[in-house]
mmCIF file of C-alpha atoms in Angstrom:
data_model
loop_
_atom_site.group_PDB
_atom_site.id
_atom_site.type_symbol
_atom_site.label_atom_id
_atom_site.label_comp_id
_atom_site.label_asym_id
_atom_site.label_seq_id
_atom_site.Cartn_x
_atom_site.Cartn_y
_atom_site.Cartn_z
ATOM 1 C CA MET Y 1 45.811 -7.572 -28.821
ATOM 2 C CA ARG Y 2 43.562 -6.317 -25.955
ATOM 3 C CA TRP Y 3 40.576 -5.733 -28.230
ATOM 4 C CA PRO Y 4 39.520 -9.427 -28.539
ATOM 5 C CA LEU Y 5 39.999 -9.845 -24.804
ATOM 6 C CA LEU Y 6 37.844 -6.799 -24.037
ATOM 7 C CA LEU Y 7 35.216 -7.880 -26.542
ATOM 8 C CA GLY Y 8 35.146 -11.382 -25.033
ATOM 9 C CA PHE Y 9 34.830 -9.937 -21.552
ATOM 10 C CA GLY Y 10 31.970 -7.681 -22.678
ATOM 11 C CA VAL Y 11 30.074 -10.548 -24.315
ATOM 12 C CA PHE Y 12 30.639 -12.741 -21.246
ATOM 13 C CA THR Y 13 29.361 -9.974 -18.940
ATOM 14 C CA VAL Y 14 26.211 -9.358 -20.998
ATOM 15 C CA LEU Y 15 25.404 -13.059 -21.372
ATOM 16 C CA GLY Y 16 26.200 -13.730 -17.712
ATOM 17 C CA SER Y 17 23.882 -10.945 -16.628
ATOM 18 C CA TRP Y 18 21.165 -12.249 -18.882
ATOM 19 C CA PHE Y 19 21.453 -15.874 -17.697
ATOM 20 C CA PHE Y 20 22.381 -15.371 -14.055
ATOM 21 C CA GLY Y 21 21.510 -11.808 -13.181
ATOM 22 C CA ARG Y 22 18.782 -10.665 -10.873
ATOM 23 C CA ALA Y 23 15.362 -11.376 -12.277
ATOM 24 C CA PRO Y 24 13.808 -8.214 -13.628
ATOM 25 C CA ALA Y 25 11.067 -6.605 -11.612
ATOM 26 C CA GLY Y 26 7.780 -6.775 -13.387
ATOM 27 C CA ARG Y 27 5.897 -3.636 -14.236
ATOM 28 C CA GLY Y 28 2.482 -3.412 -15.577
ATOM 29 C CA VAL Y 29 -1.054 -2.428 -15.033
ATOM 30 C CA GLN Y 30 -2.818 -4.411 -12.315
ATOM 31 C CA PRO Y 31 -6.329 -5.745 -13.024
ATOM 32 C CA ILE Y 32 -7.752 -3.741 -10.128
ATOM 33 C CA ALA Y 33 -6.375 -0.778 -8.182
ATOM 34 C CA PHE Y 34 -6.221 -2.699 -4.914
ATOM 35 C CA ASN Y 35 -6.235 -0.513 -1.801
ATOM 36 C CA HIS Y 36 -4.039 -2.304 0.764
ATOM 37 C CA SER Y 37 -4.631 0.393 3.390
ATOM 38 C CA LYS Y 38 -8.423 0.027 3.340
ATOM 39 C CA HIS Y 39 -8.270 -3.768 3.579
ATOM 40 C CA ILE Y 40 -5.719 -3.793 6.422
ATOM 41 C CA ALA Y 41 -7.779 -1.158 8.283
ATOM 42 C CA SER Y 42 -10.781 -3.509 8.049
ATOM 43 C CA GLY Y 43 -8.826 -6.122 10.010
ATOM 44 C CA MET Y 44 -7.363 -8.216 7.196
ATOM 45 C CA THR Y 45 -3.751 -9.393 7.189
ATOM 46 C CA CYS Y 46 -1.298 -9.968 4.345
ATOM 47 C CA THR Y 47 -1.850 -13.708 4.453
ATOM 48 C CA ASP Y 48 -5.612 -13.417 4.063
ATOM 49 C CA CYS Y 49 -4.984 -12.713 0.371
ATOM 50 C CA HIS Y 50 -1.400 -13.938 -0.066
ATOM 51 C CA THR Y 51 -2.156 -17.324 1.458
ATOM 52 C CA GLY Y 52 1.006 -19.088 0.378
ATOM 53 C CA ALA Y 53 3.234 -16.695 2.321
ATOM 54 C CA GLN Y 54 2.973 -18.723 5.528
ATOM 55 C CA THR Y 55 2.590 -22.244 4.266
ATOM 56 C CA GLN Y 56 4.262 -22.519 0.869
ATOM 57 C CA GLU Y 57 7.492 -21.775 -0.914
ATOM 58 C CA ARG Y 58 5.818 -19.037 -2.926
ATOM 59 C CA ALA Y 59 3.396 -16.427 -1.699
ATOM 60 C CA THR Y 60 0.283 -16.496 -3.810
ATOM 61 C CA LEU Y 61 -1.249 -13.518 -5.526
ATOM 62 C CA PRO Y 62 -4.929 -13.112 -4.661
ATOM 63 C CA ALA Y 63 -7.278 -15.267 -6.686
ATOM 64 C CA LEU Y 64 -10.736 -14.044 -7.583
ATOM 65 C CA PRO Y 65 -12.511 -16.396 -5.118
ATOM 66 C CA ALA Y 66 -10.592 -14.707 -2.270
ATOM 67 C CA CYS Y 67 -11.993 -11.326 -3.357
ATOM 68 C CA LEU Y 68 -15.478 -12.753 -3.748
ATOM 69 C CA THR Y 69 -15.425 -14.010 -0.162
ATOM 70 C CA CYS Y 70 -16.207 -10.442 0.879
ATOM 71 C CA HIS Y 71 -17.293 -8.878 -2.415
ATOM 72 C CA GLU Y 72 -19.890 -11.427 -3.605
ATOM 73 C CA THR Y 73 -22.442 -8.702 -2.962
ATOM 74 C CA PRO Y 74 -21.364 -5.079 -3.440
ATOM 75 C CA LEU Y 75 -20.019 -3.331 -0.355
ATOM 76 C CA THR Y 76 -19.437 0.029 -2.046
ATOM 77 C CA GLU Y 77 -20.039 1.885 -5.282
ATOM 78 C CA SER Y 78 -16.348 1.505 -6.188
ATOM 79 C CA SER Y 79 -15.504 1.021 -9.850
ATOM 80 C CA GLU Y 80 -12.772 -1.395 -8.712
ATOM 81 C CA GLU Y 81 -15.338 -3.536 -6.933
ATOM 82 C CA LYS Y 82 -17.416 -3.525 -10.115
ATOM 83 C CA LYS Y 83 -14.354 -4.837 -11.986
ATOM 84 C CA ILE Y 84 -14.200 -7.782 -9.566
ATOM 85 C CA LYS Y 85 -17.823 -8.610 -10.348
ATOM 86 C CA ALA Y 86 -17.153 -8.264 -14.092
ATOM 87 C CA PHE Y 87 -14.200 -10.679 -13.889
ATOM 88 C CA ALA Y 88 -16.395 -13.152 -12.010
ATOM 89 C CA ALA Y 89 -19.276 -12.797 -14.472
ATOM 90 C CA ALA Y 90 -16.904 -13.396 -17.388
ATOM 91 C CA GLY Y 91 -15.324 -16.413 -15.669
ATOM 92 C CA ARG Y 92 -11.906 -14.744 -15.843
ATOM 93 C CA GLU Y 93 -9.187 -14.799 -13.207
ATOM 94 C CA LEU Y 94 -7.363 -11.695 -12.001
ATOM 95 C CA ALA Y 95 -4.151 -11.423 -14.035
ATOM 96 C CA TRP Y 96 -1.841 -9.735 -11.539
ATOM 97 C CA ALA Y 97 1.489 -8.412 -12.839
ATOM 98 C CA PRO Y 98 4.045 -9.664 -10.271
ATOM 99 C CA LEU Y 99 6.669 -7.164 -9.142
ATOM 100 C CA THR Y 100 9.139 -9.778 -7.954
ATOM 101 C CA ARG Y 101 10.537 -12.816 -9.662
ATOM 102 C CA VAL Y 102 12.955 -15.202 -8.037
ATOM 103 C CA PRO Y 103 15.668 -16.217 -10.505
ATOM 104 C CA THR Y 104 15.459 -19.864 -11.542
ATOM 105 C CA HIS Y 105 18.835 -20.659 -9.963
ATOM 106 C CA VAL Y 106 17.706 -19.368 -6.543
ATOM 107 C CA TYR Y 107 15.603 -21.199 -3.979
ATOM 108 C CA PHE Y 108 13.500 -18.951 -1.760
ATOM 109 C CA SER Y 109 10.794 -20.121 0.625
ATOM 110 C CA HIS Y 110 8.247 -17.665 2.013
ATOM 111 C CA ARG Y 111 7.233 -20.292 4.567
ATOM 112 C CA ARG Y 112 10.770 -20.575 5.857
ATOM 113 C CA HIS Y 113 11.130 -16.800 6.209
ATOM 114 C CA VAL Y 114 7.624 -15.875 7.416
ATOM 115 C CA GLN Y 115 6.543 -18.823 9.535
ATOM 116 C CA LEU Y 116 9.832 -20.262 10.747
ATOM 117 C CA GLY Y 117 11.972 -17.098 10.676
ATOM 118 C CA LYS Y 118 9.136 -14.920 12.031
ATOM 119 C CA LEU Y 119 9.930 -12.129 9.559
ATOM 120 C CA GLU Y 120 7.324 -9.450 8.970
ATOM 121 C CA CYS Y 121 6.156 -8.910 5.390
ATOM 122 C CA ALA Y 122 7.073 -5.196 5.605
ATOM 123 C CA GLY Y 123 10.747 -6.078 6.100
ATOM 124 C CA CYS Y 124 11.065 -7.023 2.446
ATOM 125 C CA HIS Y 125 7.940 -5.546 0.891
ATOM 126 C CA GLY Y 126 7.707 -2.211 2.695
ATOM 127 C CA ALA Y 127 4.704 -0.566 4.308
ATOM 128 C CA MET Y 128 2.093 -2.089 2.026
ATOM 129 C CA ASP Y 129 -0.505 -1.379 4.711
ATOM 130 C CA LYS Y 130 -0.191 2.335 3.906
ATOM 131 C CA LEU Y 131 -0.682 2.006 0.132
ATOM 132 C CA THR Y 132 -3.976 3.070 -1.398
ATOM 133 C CA ALA Y 133 -3.007 1.786 -4.856
ATOM 134 C CA PRO Y 134 -0.895 -1.153 -6.071
ATOM 135 C CA PRO Y 135 2.862 -0.508 -5.852
ATOM 136 C CA GLU Y 136 4.526 0.428 -9.121
ATOM 137 C CA LYS Y 137 7.994 -0.686 -8.081
ATOM 138 C CA LEU Y 138 9.730 -2.759 -5.466
ATOM 139 C CA PHE Y 139 10.249 -1.372 -1.972
ATOM 140 C CA ARG Y 140 13.903 -2.473 -2.229
ATOM 141 C CA PRO Y 141 15.948 -4.428 -4.772
ATOM 142 C CA LEU Y 142 15.664 -7.879 -3.111
ATOM 143 C CA ASP Y 143 18.965 -9.010 -4.527
ATOM 144 C CA MET Y 144 21.654 -11.302 -3.145
ATOM 145 C CA ASP Y 145 23.358 -8.474 -1.215
ATOM 146 C CA ASP Y 146 20.075 -7.669 0.556
ATOM 147 C CA CYS Y 147 19.589 -11.320 1.454
ATOM 148 C CA ILE Y 148 23.123 -11.733 2.805
ATOM 149 C CA ASP Y 149 22.860 -8.499 4.827
ATOM 150 C CA CYS Y 150 19.615 -9.676 6.385
ATOM 151 C CA HIS Y 151 20.994 -13.141 7.115
ATOM 152 C CA GLN Y 152 24.086 -11.660 8.755
ATOM 153 C CA LYS Y 153 22.017 -9.260 10.899
ATOM 154 C CA SER Y 154 19.715 -12.045 12.040
ATOM 155 C CA ARG Y 155 22.578 -14.551 12.376
ATOM 156 C CA ALA Y 156 20.979 -16.912 9.868
ATOM 157 C CA ARG Y 157 23.055 -19.286 7.768
ATOM 158 C CA ILE Y 158 24.672 -17.924 4.617
ATOM 159 C CA ASP Y 159 25.761 -21.214 3.090
ATOM 160 C CA CYS Y 160 25.600 -20.946 -0.718
ATOM 161 C CA ASN Y 161 23.752 -24.264 -1.042
ATOM 162 C CA ASP Y 162 20.857 -23.021 1.093
ATOM 163 C CA CYS Y 163 19.722 -20.666 -1.678
ATOM 164 C CA HIS Y 164 21.517 -21.879 -4.810
ATOM 165 C CA ARG Y 165 20.244 -25.346 -5.675
#
């Protein structure tokens, strides 16, 4: 008699995880081996390339025109810089493989956290300024427990309707 109940519970758990679980972290090869450390050392900030982080709901991944602002003419003999020029010559955009995905049932605003909440990028994304190659995995899971812990520590609201819309 328990078998159908256990089977039903198992199916419910798998389907629930699939529909409502944490969005999987993307993995993949990035179009260029971007050196965060070198760019930050030159005086750039996170929002120079990820412009949406301060002003929009979603932080943007760098578009080719942002790279070409500095790399229109070669600055180095780097093969990665040559890739940027090749993408531009071919009229192709940089196809970044995002590491994070916000589940569709969750509302998250970078603007609200970065500009209004005054949070530093490294708090969620780690010490990107030290990386000499694109990250292969997330700095931390960025799941609901992480969000609630952070909100409790900073005394921010934890009303369900603030994030689940």
